[in-house]
mmCIF file of C-alpha atoms in Angstrom:
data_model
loop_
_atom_site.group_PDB
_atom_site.id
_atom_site.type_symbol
_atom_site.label_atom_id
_atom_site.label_comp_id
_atom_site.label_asym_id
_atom_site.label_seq_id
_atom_site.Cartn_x
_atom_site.Cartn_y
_atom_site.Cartn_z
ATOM 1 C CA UNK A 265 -47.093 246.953 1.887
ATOM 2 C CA UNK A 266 -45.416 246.774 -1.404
ATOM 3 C CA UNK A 267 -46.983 243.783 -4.212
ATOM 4 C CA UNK A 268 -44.238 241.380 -3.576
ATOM 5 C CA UNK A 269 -45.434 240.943 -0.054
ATOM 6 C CA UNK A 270 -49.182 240.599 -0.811
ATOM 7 C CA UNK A 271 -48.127 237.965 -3.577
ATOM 8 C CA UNK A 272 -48.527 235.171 -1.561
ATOM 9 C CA UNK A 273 -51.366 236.376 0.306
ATOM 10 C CA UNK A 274 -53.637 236.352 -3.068
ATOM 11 C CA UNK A 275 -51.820 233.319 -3.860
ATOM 12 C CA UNK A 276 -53.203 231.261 -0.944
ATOM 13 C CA UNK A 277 -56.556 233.058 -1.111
ATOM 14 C CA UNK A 278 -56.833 231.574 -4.642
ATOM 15 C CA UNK A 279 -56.715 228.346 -3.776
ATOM 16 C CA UNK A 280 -59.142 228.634 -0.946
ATOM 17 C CA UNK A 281 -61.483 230.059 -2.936
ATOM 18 C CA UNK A 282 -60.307 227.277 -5.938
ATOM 19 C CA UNK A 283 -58.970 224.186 -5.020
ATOM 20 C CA UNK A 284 -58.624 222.912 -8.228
ATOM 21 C CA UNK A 285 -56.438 225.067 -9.444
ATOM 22 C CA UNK A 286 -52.497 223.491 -9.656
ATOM 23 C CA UNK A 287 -49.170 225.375 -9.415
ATOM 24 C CA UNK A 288 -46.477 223.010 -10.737
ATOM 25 C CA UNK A 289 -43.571 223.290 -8.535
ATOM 26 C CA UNK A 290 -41.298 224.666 -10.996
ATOM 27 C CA UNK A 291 -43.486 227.474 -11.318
ATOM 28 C CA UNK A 292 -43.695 228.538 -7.824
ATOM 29 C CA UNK A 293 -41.295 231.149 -6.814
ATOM 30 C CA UNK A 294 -38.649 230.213 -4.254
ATOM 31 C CA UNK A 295 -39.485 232.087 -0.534
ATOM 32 C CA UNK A 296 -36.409 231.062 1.005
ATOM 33 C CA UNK A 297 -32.849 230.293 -0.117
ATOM 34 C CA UNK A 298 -31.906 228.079 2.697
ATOM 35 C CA UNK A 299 -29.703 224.645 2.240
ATOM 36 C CA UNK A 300 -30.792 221.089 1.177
ATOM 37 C CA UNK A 301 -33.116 219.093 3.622
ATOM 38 C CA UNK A 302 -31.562 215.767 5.510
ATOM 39 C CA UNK A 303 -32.469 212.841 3.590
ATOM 40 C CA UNK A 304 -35.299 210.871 4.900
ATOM 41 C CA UNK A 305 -34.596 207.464 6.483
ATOM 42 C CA UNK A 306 -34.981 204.429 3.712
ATOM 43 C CA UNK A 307 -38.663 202.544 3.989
ATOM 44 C CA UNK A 308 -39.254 198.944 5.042
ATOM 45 C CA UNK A 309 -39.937 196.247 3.072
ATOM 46 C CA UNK A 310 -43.106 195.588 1.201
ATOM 47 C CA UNK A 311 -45.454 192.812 1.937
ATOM 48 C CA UNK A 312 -44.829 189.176 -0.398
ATOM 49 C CA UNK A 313 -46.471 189.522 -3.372
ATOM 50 C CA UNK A 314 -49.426 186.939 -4.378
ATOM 51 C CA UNK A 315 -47.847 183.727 -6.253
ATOM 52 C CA UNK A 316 -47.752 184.127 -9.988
ATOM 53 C CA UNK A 317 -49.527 181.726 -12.119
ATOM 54 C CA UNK A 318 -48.554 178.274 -12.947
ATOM 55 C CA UNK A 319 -46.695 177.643 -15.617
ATOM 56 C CA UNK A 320 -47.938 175.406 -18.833
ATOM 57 C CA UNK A 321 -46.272 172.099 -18.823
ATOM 58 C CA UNK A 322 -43.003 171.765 -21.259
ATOM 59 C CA UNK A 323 -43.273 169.280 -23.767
ATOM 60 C CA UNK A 324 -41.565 165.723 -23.957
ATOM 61 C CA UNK A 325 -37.743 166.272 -24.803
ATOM 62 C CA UNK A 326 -35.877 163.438 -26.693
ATOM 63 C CA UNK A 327 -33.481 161.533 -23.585
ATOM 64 C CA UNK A 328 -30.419 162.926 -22.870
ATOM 65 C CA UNK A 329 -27.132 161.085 -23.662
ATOM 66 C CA UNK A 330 -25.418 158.689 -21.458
ATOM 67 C CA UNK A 331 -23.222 160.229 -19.192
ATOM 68 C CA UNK A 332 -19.632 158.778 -18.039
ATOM 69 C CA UNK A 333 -19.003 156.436 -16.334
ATOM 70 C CA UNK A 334 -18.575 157.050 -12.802
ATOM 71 C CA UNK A 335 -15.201 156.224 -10.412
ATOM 72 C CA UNK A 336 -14.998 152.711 -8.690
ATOM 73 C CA UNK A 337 -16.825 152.719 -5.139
ATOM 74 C CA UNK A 338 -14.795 151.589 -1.950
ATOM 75 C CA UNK A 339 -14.511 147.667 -1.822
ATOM 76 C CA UNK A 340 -17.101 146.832 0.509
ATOM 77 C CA UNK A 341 -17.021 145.326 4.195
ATOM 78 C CA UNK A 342 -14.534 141.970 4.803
ATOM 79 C CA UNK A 343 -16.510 139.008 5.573
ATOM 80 C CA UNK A 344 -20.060 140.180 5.019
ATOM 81 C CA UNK A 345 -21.939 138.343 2.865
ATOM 82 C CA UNK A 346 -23.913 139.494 0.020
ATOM 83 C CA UNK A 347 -27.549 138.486 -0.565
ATOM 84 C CA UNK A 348 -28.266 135.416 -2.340
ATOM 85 C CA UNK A 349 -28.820 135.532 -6.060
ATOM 86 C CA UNK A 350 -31.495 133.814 -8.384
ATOM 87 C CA UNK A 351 -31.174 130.362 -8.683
ATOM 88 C CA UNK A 352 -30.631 129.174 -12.112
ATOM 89 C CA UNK A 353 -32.042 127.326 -14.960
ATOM 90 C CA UNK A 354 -31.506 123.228 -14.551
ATOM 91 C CA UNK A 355 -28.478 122.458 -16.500
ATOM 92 C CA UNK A 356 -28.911 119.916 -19.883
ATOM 93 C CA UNK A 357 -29.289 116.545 -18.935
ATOM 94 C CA UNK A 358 -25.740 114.846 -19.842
ATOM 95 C CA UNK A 359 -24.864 111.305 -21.777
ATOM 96 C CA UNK A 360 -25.429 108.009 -20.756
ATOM 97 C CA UNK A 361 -22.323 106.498 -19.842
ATOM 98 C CA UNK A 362 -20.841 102.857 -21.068
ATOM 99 C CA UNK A 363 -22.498 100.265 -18.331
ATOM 100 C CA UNK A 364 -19.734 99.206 -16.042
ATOM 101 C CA UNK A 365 -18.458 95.621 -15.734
ATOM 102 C CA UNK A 366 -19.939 93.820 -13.020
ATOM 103 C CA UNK A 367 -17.655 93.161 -10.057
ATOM 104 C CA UNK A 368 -17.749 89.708 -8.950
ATOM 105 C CA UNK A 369 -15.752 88.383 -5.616
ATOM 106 C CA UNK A 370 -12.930 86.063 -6.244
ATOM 107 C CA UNK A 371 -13.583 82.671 -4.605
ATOM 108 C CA UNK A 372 -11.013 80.056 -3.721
ATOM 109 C CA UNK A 373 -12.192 76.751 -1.263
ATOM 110 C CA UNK A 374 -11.840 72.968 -1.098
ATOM 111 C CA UNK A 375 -12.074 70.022 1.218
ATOM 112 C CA UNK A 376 -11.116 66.062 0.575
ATOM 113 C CA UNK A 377 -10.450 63.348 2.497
ATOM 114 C CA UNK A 378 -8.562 59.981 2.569
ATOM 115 C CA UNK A 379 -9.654 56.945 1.116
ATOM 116 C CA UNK A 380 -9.659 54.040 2.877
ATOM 117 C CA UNK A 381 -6.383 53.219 4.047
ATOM 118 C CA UNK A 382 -5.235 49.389 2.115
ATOM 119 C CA UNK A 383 -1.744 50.408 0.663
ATOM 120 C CA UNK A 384 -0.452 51.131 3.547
ATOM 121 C CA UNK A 385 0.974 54.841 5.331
ATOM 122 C CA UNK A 386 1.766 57.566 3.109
ATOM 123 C CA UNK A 387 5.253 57.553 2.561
ATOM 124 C CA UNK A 388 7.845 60.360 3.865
ATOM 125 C CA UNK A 389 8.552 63.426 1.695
ATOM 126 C CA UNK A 390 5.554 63.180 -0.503
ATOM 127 C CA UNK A 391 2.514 65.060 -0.272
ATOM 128 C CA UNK A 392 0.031 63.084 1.375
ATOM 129 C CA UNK A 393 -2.999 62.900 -1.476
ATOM 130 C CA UNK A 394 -6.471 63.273 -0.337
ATOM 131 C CA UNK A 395 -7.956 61.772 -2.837
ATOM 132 C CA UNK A 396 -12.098 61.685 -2.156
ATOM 133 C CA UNK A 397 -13.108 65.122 -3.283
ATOM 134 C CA UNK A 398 -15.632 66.519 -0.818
ATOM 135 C CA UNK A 399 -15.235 70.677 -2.380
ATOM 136 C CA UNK A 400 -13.247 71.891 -5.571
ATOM 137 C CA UNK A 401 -15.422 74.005 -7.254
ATOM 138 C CA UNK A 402 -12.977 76.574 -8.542
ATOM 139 C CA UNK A 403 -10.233 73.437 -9.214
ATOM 140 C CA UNK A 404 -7.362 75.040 -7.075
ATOM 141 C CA UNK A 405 -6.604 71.520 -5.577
ATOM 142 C CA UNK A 406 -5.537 68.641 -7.435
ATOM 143 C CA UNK A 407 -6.407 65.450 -5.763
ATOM 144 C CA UNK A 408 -3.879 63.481 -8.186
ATOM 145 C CA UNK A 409 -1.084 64.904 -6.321
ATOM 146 C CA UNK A 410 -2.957 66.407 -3.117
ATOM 147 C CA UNK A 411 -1.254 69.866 -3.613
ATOM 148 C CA UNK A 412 -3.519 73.122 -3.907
ATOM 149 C CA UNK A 413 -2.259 75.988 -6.290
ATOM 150 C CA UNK A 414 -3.039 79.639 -5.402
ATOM 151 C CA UNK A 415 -4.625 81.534 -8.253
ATOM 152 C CA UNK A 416 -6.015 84.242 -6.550
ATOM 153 C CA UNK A 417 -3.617 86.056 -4.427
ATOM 154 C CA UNK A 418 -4.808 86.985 -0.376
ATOM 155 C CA UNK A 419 -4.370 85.012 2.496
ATOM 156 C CA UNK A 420 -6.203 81.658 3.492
ATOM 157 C CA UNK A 421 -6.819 79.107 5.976
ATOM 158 C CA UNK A 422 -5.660 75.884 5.894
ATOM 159 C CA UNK A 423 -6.915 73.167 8.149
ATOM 160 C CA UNK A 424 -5.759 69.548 8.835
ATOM 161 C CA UNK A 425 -8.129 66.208 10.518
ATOM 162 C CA UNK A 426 -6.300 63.304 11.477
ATOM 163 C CA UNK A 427 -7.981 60.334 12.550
ATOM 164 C CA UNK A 428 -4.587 58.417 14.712
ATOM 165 C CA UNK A 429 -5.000 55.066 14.946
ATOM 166 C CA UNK A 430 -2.250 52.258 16.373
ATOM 167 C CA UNK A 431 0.829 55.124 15.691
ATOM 168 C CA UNK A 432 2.144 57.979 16.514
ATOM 169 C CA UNK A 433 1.249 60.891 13.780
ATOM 170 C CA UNK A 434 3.200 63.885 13.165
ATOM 171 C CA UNK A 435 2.834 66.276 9.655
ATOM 172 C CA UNK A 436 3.784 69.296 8.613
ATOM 173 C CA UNK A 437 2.069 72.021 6.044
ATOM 174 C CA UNK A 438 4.239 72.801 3.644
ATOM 175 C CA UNK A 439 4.081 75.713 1.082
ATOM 176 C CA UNK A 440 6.672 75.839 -1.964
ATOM 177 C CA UNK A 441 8.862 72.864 -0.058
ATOM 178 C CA UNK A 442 8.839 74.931 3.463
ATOM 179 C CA UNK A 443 7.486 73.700 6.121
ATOM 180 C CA UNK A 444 4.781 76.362 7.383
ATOM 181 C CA UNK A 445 3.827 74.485 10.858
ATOM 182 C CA UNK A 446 3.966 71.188 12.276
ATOM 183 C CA UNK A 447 1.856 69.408 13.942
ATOM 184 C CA UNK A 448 2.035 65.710 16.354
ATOM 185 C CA UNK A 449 0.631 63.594 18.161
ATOM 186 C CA UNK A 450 1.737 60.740 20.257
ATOM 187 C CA UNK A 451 0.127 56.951 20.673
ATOM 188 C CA UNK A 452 -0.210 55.463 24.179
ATOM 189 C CA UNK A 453 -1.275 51.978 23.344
ATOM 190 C CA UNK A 454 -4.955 53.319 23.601
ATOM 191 C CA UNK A 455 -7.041 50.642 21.864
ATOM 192 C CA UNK A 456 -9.412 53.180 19.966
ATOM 193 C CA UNK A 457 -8.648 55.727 17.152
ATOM 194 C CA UNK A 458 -7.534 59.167 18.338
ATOM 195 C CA UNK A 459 -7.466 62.797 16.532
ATOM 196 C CA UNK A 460 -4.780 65.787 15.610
ATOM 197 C CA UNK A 461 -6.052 68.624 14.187
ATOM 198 C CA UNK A 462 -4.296 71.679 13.155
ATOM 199 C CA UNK A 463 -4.666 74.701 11.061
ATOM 200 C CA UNK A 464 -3.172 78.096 9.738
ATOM 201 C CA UNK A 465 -3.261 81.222 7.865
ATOM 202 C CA UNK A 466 -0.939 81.651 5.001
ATOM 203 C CA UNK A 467 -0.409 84.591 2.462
ATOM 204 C CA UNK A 468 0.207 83.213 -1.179
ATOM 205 C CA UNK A 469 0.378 85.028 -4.580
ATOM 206 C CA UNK A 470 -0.337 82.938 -7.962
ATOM 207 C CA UNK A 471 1.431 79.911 -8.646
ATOM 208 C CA UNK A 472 2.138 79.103 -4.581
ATOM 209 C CA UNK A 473 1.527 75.044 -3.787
ATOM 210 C CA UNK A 474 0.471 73.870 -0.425
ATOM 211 C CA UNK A 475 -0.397 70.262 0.606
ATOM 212 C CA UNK A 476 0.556 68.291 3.766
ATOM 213 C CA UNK A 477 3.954 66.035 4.309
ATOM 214 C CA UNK A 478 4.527 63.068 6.583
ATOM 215 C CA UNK A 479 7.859 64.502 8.843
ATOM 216 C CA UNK A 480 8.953 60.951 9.779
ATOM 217 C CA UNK A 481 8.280 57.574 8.496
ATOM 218 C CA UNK A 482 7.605 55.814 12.501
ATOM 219 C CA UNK A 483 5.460 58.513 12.760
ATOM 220 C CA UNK A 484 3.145 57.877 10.144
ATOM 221 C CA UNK A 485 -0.438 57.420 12.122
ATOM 222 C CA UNK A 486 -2.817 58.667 9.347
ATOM 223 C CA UNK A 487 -5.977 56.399 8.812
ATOM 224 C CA UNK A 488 -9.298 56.638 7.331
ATOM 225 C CA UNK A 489 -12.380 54.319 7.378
ATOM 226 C CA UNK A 490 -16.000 53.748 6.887
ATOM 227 C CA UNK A 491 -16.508 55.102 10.384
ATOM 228 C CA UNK A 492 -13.351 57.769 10.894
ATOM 229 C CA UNK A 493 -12.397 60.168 8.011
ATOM 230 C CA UNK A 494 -8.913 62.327 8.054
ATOM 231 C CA UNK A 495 -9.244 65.616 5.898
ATOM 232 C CA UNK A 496 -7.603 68.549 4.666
ATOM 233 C CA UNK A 497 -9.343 71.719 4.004
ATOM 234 C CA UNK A 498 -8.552 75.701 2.468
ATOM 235 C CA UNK A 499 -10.344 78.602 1.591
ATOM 236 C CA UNK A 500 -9.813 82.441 0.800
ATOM 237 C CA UNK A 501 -10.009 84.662 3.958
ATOM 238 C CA UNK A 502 -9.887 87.567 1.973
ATOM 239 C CA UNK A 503 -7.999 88.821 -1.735
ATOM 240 C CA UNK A 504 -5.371 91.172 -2.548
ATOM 241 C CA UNK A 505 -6.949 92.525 -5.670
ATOM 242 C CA UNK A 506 -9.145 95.392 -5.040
ATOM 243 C CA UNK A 507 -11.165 95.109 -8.321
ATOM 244 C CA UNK A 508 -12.576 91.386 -8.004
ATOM 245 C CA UNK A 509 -13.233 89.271 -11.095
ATOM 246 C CA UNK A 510 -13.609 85.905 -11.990
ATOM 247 C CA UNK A 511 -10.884 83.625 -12.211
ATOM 248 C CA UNK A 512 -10.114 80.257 -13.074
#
């Protein structure tokens, strides 16, 4: 056996006998000259590690800057209504206004009679004068001549009592020389007085006359006395102005 065979024999019996003794690889002569190995198959993956520590807080930065502004949203639902706001603070208490002038209704009435009848019938084509004042408050009727004058303009009632006594009785209203209505009535020999009344609405504007006009002179019946009274009457049914005010 020649000393490169018993090398490795001494070798190995050197380490059993002292195990602390190290060859470095480099050091140890090659046996064999064969090829490479196959390399090993890669390892699996390690366990997680532990969390690291936490980190000290940062300090307080000064704010960032304002960034743009962003693109308009999508208009929003048709017909759905958005929540009430806030109700606002009570506006300032306005002005005092000018006091307004009081309204008053426009008034228009009368009412007069005959006086006794001594001079004889009215006569034909005059206005029959009433001359015993019963109502002229406002002065629209002037008994002097027995005509009323319109000074506020609407329509009104006019209204006509004949006593009839002994003679037939017929009368007209007139209004600005027209005759408005007529009115009759005939006498049958009857031994007491009789009536004829009549009346009618008229529309008249300032400065219109009305009165009452004997139509024929046998006709002519009117008569008054202590007893029997004949009388002619008006009033306002209602004025054209919308804003009343007093009048003369």
């Amino acid at each position: 056996m020649n000393s490169f065979q018993l090398w490795p024999l001494s070798l190995f019996l050197s380490l059993l006998i002292n195990p602390s003794v190290q060859i470095e690889d480099n050091q140890i002569p090659s046996l064999c000259s064969g090829q490479p190995g196959i390399p090993g198959s890669p390892g699996g993956h390690g366990s997680p590690g532990q969390p690291g520590r936490d980190g000290r807080d940062g300090r307080d930065a000064a704010p960032g800057e304002k960034g743009a502004k962003g693109d308009v949203g999508e208009p929003g639902l048709s017909g759905v209504r958005g929540d009430r706001g806030d109700q606002g603070d009570p506006g300032v208490k306005g002005e005092r206004g000018q006091p307004g002038e009081c309204a008053v209704a426009p008034k228009s009435a009368f009412s007069a009679k005959l006086s006794e009848t001594k001079s004889g019938p009215p006569p034909v084509g005059e206005a029959v004068r009433f001359e015993t004042v019963l109502l002229n408050e406002q002065g629209h009727y002037d008994p002097e001549t027995g005509r009323f004058t319109c000074r506020v303009p609407g329509v009104y009632y006019f209204a006509v009592h004949a006593t009839v006594y002994r003679a037939s009785l017929q009368f007209d209203l007139m209004k600005n020389g027209h005759i408005e209505a007529s009115y009759f009535q005939y006498y049958g020999n009857w031994p007491k007085p009789a009536s004829l009344s009549g009346g009618s609405l008229l529309h008249l504007v300032p400065s219109d006359q009305v009165w009452i006009q004997m139509g024929l002179g046998e006709y002519n019946g009117f008569y008054s006395s202590q007893k029997t009274d004949s009388t002619f009457s008006g009033f306002l049914v209602y004025s054209d102005w919308k804003n009343s005010a007093v009048f003369a």
